[in-house]
GROMACS .gro file of C-alpha atoms in nm:
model
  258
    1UNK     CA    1  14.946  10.561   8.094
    2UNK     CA    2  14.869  10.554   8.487
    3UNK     CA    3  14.759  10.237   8.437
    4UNK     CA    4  15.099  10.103   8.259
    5UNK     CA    5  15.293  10.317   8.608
    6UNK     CA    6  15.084  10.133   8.868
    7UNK     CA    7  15.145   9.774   8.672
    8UNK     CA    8  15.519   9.884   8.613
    9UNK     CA    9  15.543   9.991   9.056
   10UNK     CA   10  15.365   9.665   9.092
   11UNK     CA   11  15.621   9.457   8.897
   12UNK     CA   12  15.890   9.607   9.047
   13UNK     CA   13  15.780   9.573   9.386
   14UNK     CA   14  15.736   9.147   9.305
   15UNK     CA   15  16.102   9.129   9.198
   16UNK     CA   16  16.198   9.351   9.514
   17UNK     CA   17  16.079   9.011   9.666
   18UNK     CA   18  16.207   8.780   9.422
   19UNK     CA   19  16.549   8.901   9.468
   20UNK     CA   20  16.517   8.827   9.834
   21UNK     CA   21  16.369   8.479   9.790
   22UNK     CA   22  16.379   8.388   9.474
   23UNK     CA   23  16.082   8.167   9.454
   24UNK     CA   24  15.881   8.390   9.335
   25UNK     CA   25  15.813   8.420   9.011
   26UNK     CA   26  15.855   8.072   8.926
   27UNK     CA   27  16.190   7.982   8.684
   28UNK     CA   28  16.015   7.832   8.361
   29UNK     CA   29  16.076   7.444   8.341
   30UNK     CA   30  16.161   7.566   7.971
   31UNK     CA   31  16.402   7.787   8.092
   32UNK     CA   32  16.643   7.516   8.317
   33UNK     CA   33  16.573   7.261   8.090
   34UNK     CA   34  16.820   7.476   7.846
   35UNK     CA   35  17.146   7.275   7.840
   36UNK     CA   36  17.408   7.408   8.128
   37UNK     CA   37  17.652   7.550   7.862
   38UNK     CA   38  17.367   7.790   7.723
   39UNK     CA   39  17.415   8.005   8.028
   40UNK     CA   40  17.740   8.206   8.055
   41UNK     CA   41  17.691   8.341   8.396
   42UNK     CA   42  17.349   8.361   8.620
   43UNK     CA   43  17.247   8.669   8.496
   44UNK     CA   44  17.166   8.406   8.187
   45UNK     CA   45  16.885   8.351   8.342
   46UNK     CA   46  16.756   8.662   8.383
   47UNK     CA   47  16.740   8.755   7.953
   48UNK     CA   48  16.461   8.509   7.986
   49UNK     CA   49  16.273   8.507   8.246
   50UNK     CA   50  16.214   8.885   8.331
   51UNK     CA   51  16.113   9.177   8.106
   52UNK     CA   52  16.385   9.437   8.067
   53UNK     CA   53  16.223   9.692   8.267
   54UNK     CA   54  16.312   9.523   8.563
   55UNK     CA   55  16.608   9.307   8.433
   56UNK     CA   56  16.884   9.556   8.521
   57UNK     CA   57  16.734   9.558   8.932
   58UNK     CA   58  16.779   9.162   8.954
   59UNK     CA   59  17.090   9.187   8.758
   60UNK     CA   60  17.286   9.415   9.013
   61UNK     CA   61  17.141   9.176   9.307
   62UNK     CA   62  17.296   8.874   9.129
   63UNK     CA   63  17.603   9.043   9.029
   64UNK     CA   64  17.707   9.171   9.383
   65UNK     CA   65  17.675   8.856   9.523
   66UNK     CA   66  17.774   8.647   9.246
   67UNK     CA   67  17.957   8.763   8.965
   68UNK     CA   68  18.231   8.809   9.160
   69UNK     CA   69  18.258   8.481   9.303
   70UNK     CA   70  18.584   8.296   9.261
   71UNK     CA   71  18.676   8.013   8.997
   72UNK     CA   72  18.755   7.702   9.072
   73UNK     CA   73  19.001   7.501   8.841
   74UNK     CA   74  19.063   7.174   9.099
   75UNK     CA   75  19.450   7.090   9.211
   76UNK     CA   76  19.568   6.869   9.427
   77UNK     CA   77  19.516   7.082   9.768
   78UNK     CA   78  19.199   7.032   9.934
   79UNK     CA   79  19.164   7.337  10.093
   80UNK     CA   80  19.160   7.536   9.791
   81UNK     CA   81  18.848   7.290   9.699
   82UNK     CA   82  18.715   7.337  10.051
   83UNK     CA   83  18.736   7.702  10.070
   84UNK     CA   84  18.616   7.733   9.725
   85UNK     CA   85  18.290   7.570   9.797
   86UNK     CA   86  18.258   7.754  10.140
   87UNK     CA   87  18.265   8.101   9.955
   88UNK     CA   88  18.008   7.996   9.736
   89UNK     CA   89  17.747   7.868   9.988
   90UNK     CA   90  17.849   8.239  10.147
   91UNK     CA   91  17.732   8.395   9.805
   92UNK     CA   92  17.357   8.201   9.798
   93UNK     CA   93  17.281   8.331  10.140
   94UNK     CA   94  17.145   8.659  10.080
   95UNK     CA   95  16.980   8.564   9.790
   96UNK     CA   96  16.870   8.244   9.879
   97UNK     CA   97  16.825   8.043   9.520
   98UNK     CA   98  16.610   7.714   9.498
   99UNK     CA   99  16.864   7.410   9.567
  100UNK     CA  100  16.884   7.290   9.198
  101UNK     CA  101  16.954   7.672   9.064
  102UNK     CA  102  17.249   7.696   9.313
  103UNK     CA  103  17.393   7.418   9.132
  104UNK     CA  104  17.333   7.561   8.705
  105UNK     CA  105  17.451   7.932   8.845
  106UNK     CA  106  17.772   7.722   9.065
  107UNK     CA  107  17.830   7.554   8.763
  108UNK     CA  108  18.003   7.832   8.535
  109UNK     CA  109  18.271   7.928   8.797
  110UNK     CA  110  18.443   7.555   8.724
  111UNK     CA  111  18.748   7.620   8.513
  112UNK     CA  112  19.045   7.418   8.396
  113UNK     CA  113  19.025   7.069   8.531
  114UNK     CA  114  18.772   7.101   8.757
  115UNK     CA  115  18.562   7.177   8.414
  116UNK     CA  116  18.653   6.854   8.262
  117UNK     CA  117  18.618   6.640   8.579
  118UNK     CA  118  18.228   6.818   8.576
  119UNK     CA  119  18.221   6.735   8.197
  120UNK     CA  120  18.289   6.403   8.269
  121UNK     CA  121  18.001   6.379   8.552
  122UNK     CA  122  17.714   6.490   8.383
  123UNK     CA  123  17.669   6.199   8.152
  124UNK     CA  124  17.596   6.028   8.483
  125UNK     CA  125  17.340   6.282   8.601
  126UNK     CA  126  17.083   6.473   8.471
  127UNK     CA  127  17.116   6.799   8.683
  128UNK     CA  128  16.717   6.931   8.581
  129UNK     CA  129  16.533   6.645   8.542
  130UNK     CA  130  16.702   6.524   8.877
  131UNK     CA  131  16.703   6.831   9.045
  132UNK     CA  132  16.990   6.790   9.228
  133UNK     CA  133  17.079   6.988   9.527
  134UNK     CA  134  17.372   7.208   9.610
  135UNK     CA  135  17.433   6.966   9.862
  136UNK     CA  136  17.454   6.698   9.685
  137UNK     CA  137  17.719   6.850   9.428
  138UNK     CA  138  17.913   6.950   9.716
  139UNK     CA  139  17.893   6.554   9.805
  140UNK     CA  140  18.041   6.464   9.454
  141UNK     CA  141  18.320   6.746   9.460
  142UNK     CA  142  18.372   6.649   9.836
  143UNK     CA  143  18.457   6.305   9.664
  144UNK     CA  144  18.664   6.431   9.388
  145UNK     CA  145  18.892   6.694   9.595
  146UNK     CA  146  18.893   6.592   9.957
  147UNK     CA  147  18.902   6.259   9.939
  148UNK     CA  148  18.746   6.020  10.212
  149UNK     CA  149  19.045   5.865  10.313
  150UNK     CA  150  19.155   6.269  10.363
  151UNK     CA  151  18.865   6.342  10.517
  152UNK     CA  152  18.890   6.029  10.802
  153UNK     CA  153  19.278   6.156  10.830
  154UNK     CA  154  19.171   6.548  10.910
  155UNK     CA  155  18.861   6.387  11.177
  156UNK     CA  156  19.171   6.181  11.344
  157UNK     CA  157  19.381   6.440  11.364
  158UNK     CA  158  19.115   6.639  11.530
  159UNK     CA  159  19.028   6.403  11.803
  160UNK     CA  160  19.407   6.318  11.847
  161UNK     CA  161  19.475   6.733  11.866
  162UNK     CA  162  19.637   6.822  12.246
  163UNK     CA  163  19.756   7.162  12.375
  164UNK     CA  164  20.120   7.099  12.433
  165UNK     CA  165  20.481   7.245  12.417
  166UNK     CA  166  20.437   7.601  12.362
  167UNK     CA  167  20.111   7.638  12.214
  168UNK     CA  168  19.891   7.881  12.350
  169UNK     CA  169  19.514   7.801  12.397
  170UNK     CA  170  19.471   8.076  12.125
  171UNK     CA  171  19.665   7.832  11.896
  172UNK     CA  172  19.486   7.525  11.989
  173UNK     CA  173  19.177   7.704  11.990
  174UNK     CA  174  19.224   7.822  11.596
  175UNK     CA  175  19.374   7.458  11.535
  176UNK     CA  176  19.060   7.288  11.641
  177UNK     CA  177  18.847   7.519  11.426
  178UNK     CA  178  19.081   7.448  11.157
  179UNK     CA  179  19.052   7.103  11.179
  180UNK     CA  180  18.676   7.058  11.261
  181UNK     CA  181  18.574   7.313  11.007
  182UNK     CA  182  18.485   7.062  10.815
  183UNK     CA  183  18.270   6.864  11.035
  184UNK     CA  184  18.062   7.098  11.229
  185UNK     CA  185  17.818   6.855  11.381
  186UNK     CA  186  18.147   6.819  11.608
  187UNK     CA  187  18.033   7.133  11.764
  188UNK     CA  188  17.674   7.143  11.766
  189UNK     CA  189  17.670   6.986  12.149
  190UNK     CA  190  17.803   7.270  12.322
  191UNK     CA  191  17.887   7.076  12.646
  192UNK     CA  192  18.040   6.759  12.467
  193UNK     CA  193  18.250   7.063  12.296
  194UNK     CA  194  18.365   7.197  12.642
  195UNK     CA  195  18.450   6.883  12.789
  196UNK     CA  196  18.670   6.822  12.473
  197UNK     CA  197  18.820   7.169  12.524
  198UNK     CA  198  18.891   7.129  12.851
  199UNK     CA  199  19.033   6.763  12.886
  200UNK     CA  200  19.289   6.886  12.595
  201UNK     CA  201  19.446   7.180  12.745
  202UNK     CA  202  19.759   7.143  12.917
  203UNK     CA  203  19.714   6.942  13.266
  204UNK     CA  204  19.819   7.281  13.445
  205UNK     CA  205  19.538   7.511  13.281
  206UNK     CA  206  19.233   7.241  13.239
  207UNK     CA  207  19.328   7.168  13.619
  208UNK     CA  208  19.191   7.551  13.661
  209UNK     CA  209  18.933   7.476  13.456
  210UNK     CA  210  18.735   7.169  13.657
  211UNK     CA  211  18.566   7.344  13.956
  212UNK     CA  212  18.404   7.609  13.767
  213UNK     CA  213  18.074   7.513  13.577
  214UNK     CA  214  18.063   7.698  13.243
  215UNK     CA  215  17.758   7.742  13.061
  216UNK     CA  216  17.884   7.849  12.728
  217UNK     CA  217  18.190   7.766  12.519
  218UNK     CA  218  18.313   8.120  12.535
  219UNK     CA  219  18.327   8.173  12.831
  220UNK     CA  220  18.543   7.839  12.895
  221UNK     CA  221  18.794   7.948  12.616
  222UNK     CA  222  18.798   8.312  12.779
  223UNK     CA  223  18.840   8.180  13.133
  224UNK     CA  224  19.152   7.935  12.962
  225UNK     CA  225  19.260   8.238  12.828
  226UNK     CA  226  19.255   8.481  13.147
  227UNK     CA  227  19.418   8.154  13.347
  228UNK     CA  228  19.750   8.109  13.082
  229UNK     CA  229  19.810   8.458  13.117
  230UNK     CA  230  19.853   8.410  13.480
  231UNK     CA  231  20.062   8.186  13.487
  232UNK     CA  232  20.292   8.380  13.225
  233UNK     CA  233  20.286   8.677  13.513
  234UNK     CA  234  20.346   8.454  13.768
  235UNK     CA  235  20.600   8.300  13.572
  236UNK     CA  236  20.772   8.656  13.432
  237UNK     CA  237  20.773   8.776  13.825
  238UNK     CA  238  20.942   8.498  13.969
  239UNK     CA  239  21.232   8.559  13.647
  240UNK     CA  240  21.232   8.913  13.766
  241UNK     CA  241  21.445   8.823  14.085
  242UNK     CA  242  21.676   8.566  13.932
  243UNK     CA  243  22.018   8.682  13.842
  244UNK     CA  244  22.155   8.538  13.464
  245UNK     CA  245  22.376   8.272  13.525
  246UNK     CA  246  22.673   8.484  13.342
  247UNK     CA  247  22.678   8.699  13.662
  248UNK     CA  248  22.639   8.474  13.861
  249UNK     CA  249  22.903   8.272  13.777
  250UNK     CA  250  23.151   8.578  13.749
  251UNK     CA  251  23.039   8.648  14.132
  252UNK     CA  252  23.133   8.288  14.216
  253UNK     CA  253  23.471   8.313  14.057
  254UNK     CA  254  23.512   8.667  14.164
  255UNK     CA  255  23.491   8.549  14.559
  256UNK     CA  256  23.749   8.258  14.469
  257UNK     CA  257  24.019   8.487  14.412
  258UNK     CA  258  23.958   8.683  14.700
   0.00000   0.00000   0.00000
């Protein structure tokens, strides 16, 4: 009986670590070579590859990062499709699946039209015996729901973006993220980044801007920040003084008669 406690403790204690990696036990090749449509929902997986002493532990982990996961059922807006597939790289991250079983648990959460448009890839592909990556399903959706031609639109648009009229470098700031998003090896030279940044803001605040020498990002955007909201108190003192032009045309035409 001790013996069955310390091999039950020791089993646990291995899918303590498989939850957090995932690697290890191995998933049978008989297990993902089960057709796609076999498995409901990741936890599946788990009926078959773990004994159901420990079963309910690795379902929870699944399930709370998961199971709750949003569907996808395609449309015409891409940043439904683009959020979509940001949430779910979110989800993998504390569990950290192998590449090709982020793709069979992804799978599931396609609904609608975004179901049949998967349907009618995977004649072309042959998801285990391929092994294909998330990454490379987020390539193929990329394709389907933010087109290229979409995509080369969004990248102008963020090269062409300039702080002007009354946006506030808060605004541009978000903008820019908004846009880039997308493309983050736009931001992965910090400096290239800042001189970006800077040579966009309005000629009044970047002017501020090109003496100092910034060594991080933030500290640019809060020093662009700090220097707007001078000028706004600069400008809001100098209003303070001024008389509305009502008044000061009734003084005008008050001294005529007189």
């Amino acid at each position: 009986m001790m013996g069955n406690d310390v091999a039950n403790s020791q089993a646990m204690t291995q899918m303590e670590n498989t939850i957090m990696t995932w690697r290890t036990p191995p998933i049978p090749t008989t297990v993902l070579k089960q057709p796609l449509k076999t498995f409901k929902s990741p936890i599946g997986h788990c009926r078959q590859l773990y004994p159901s002493f420990i079963r309910k532990k690795l379902s929870q982990a699944v399930n709370e990062n998961i199971a709750n996961a949003p569907n996808f059922e395609g449309g015409p807006d891409p940043n439904v499709a683009l959020n979509w597939i940001a949430q779910m790289e979110t989800k993998f991250k504390p569990l950290r699946f192998p590449e090709d079983v982020k793709v069979q648990v992804v799978i599931p959460f396609l609904i609608g039209d975004a179901k049949n448009w998967w349907r009618s890839m995977e004649p072309m592909i042959d998801v285990v015996e391929n092994d294909i990556t998330l990454e490379e399903f987020k390539e193929m959706f990329l394709d389907q729901y933010f087109p290229r031609a979409l995509r080369k639109k969004r990248q102008n648009d963020f090269y062409s973006l300039r702080q002007t009229g009354n946006m506030t470098v808060f605004q541009y700031a978000n903008k820019s993220v908004s846009l880039g998003r997308f493309y983050p090896r736009v931001f992965e030279d910090e400096e290239e980044n800042m001189d970006r940044f800077e040579q966009c803001l309005r000629e009044e605040i970047g002017c501020q801007l090109t003496s100092h020498k910034f060594t991080t990002f933030k500290n640019m955007y809060d020093a662009a920040l700090a220097v707007e909201m001078r000028f706004k108190l600069n400008e809001g003192e100098r209003n303070i003084g001024k008389k509305p032009r009502w008044m000061m045309g009734s003084n005008q035409a008050a001294g005529t008669r007189q």
